[in-house]
XYZ file of C-alpha atoms in Angstrom:
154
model
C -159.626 -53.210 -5.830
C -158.945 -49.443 -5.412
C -156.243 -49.519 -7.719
C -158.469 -51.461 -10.410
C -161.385 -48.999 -10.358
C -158.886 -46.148 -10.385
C -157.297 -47.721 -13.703
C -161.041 -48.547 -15.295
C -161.898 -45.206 -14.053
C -158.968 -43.145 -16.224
C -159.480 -45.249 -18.987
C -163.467 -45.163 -19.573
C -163.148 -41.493 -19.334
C -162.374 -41.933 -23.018
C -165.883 -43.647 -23.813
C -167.514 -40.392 -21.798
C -165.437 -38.188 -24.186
C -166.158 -39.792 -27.209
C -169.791 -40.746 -26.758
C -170.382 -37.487 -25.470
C -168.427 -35.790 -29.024
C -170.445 -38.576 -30.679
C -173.811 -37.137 -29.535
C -172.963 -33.496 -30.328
C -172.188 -34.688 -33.292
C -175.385 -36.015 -33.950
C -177.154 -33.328 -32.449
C -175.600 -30.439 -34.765
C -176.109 -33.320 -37.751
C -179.760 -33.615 -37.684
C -180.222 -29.651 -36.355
C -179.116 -28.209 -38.663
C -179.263 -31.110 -41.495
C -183.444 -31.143 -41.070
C -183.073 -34.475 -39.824
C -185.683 -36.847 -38.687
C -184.679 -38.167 -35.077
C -183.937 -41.810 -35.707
C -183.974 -44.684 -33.351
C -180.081 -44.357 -33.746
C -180.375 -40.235 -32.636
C -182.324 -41.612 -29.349
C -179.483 -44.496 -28.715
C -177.444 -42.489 -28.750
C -179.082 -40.011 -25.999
C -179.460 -42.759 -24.221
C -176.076 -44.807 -24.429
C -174.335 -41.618 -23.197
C -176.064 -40.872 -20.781
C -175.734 -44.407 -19.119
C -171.696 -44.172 -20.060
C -171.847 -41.151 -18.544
C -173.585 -42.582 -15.071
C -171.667 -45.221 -15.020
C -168.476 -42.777 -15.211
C -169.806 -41.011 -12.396
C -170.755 -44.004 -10.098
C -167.319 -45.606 -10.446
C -165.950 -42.115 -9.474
C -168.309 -41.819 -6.275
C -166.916 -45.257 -5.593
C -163.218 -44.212 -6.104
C -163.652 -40.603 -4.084
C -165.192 -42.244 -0.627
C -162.525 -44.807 -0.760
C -159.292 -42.600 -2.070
C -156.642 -42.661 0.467
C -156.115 -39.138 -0.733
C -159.640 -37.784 -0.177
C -159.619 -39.112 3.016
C -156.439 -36.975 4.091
C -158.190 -34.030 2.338
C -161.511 -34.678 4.538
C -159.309 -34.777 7.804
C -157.002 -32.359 7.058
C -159.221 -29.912 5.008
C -157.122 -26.922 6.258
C -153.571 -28.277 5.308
C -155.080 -30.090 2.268
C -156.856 -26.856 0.638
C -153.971 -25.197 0.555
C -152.377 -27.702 -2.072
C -154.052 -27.526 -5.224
C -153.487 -31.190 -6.580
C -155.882 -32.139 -3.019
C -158.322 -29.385 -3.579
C -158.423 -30.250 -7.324
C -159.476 -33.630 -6.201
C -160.992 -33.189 -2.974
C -163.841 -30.803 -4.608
C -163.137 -29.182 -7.452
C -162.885 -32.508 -10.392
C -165.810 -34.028 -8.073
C -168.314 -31.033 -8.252
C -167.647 -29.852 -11.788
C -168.119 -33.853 -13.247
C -171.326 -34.338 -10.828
C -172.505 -30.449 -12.391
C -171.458 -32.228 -16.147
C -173.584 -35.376 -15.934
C -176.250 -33.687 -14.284
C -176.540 -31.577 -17.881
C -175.852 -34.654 -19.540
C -179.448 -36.285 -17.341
C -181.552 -32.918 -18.395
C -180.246 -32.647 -21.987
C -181.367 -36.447 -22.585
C -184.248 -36.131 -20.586
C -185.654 -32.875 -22.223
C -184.335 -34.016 -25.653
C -186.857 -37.180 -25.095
C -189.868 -35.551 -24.222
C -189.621 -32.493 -26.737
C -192.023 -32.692 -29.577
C -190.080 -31.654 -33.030
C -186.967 -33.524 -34.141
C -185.172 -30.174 -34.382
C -186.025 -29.494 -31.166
C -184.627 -32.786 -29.747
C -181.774 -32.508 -31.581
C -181.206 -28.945 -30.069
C -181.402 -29.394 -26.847
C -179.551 -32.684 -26.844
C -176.798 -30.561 -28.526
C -176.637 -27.504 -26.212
C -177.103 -29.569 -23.229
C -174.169 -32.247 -23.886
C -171.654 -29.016 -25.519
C -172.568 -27.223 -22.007
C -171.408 -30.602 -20.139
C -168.282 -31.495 -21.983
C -166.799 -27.703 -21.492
C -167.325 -28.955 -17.914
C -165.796 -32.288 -18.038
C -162.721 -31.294 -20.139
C -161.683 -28.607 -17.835
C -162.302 -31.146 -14.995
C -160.389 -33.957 -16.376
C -156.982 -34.175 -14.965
C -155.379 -33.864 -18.409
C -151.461 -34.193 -18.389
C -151.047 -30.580 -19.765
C -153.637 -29.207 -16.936
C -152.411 -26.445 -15.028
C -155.188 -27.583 -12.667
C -153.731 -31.291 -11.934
C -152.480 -33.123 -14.049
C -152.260 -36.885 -14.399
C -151.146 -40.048 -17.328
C -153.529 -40.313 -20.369
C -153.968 -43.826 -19.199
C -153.771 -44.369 -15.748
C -152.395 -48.348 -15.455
C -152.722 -50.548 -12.136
């Protein structure tokens, strides 16, 4: 089962990527198009924010059962001292739970603002702000950080 999540996991990071690019795409669109914010602008809010959750829950699912998290957590002062475990024993865990927390407030605030420029603003700002996060946390395979396939397979 592990290995399954881990493979679902790598691949659906390309849904977060692209529905995340697809909102900021609509964001700068109707912001600075004048744009009325269509039931389309607020699916979209909404659809990446629940990719992005989803994301997240299958990686809380994969970190608490990762053989290699678990050597991190009981040998923390071995396992800090190798990059690759202290990318993934806190660093690609704390900077993605930071990104779809900004993802949460930018659709959140986005929905409740009162001006379709507004929406569309802080929806932008708020998802650019989260992918910078997510694609220096992504274990890309030209990351100096850690570095792993584009598609991780079972």
């Amino acid at each position: 089962m592990y290995f399954l999540l881990l493979s679902v996991h790598s691949a659906f990071r390309w849904l977060v990527v692209v529905s995340v690019l697809y909102g900021i795409y609509r964001g700068f669109r109707g912001w600075f198009g004048q744009r009325l914010f269509t039931r389309t602008d607020n699916a979209t809010r909404h659809i990446t924010a629940t990719i992005c959750h989803t994301q997240l829950l299958i990686g809380y699912v994969l970190y608490f059962n990762s053989p290699l998290i678990q050597y991190f957590r009981f040998h923390y002062d071995e396992a800090r001292k190798q990059f690759d475990l202290l990318f993934f024993g806190l660093i690609h865990v704390i900077l993605m739970t930071i990104a779809i927390i900004l993802i949460t407030i930018g659709s959140s605030a986005s929905k409740r603002m009162n001006s379709d420029r507004g929406k569309f603003k802080t929806m932008t700002i708020w998802f650019l702000l989260a992918l910078l996060i997510m694609l220096s946390a992504i274990p890309w395979p030209f990351s100096p950080l850690a570095n792993r396939h584009y598609f991780r397979s079972f």
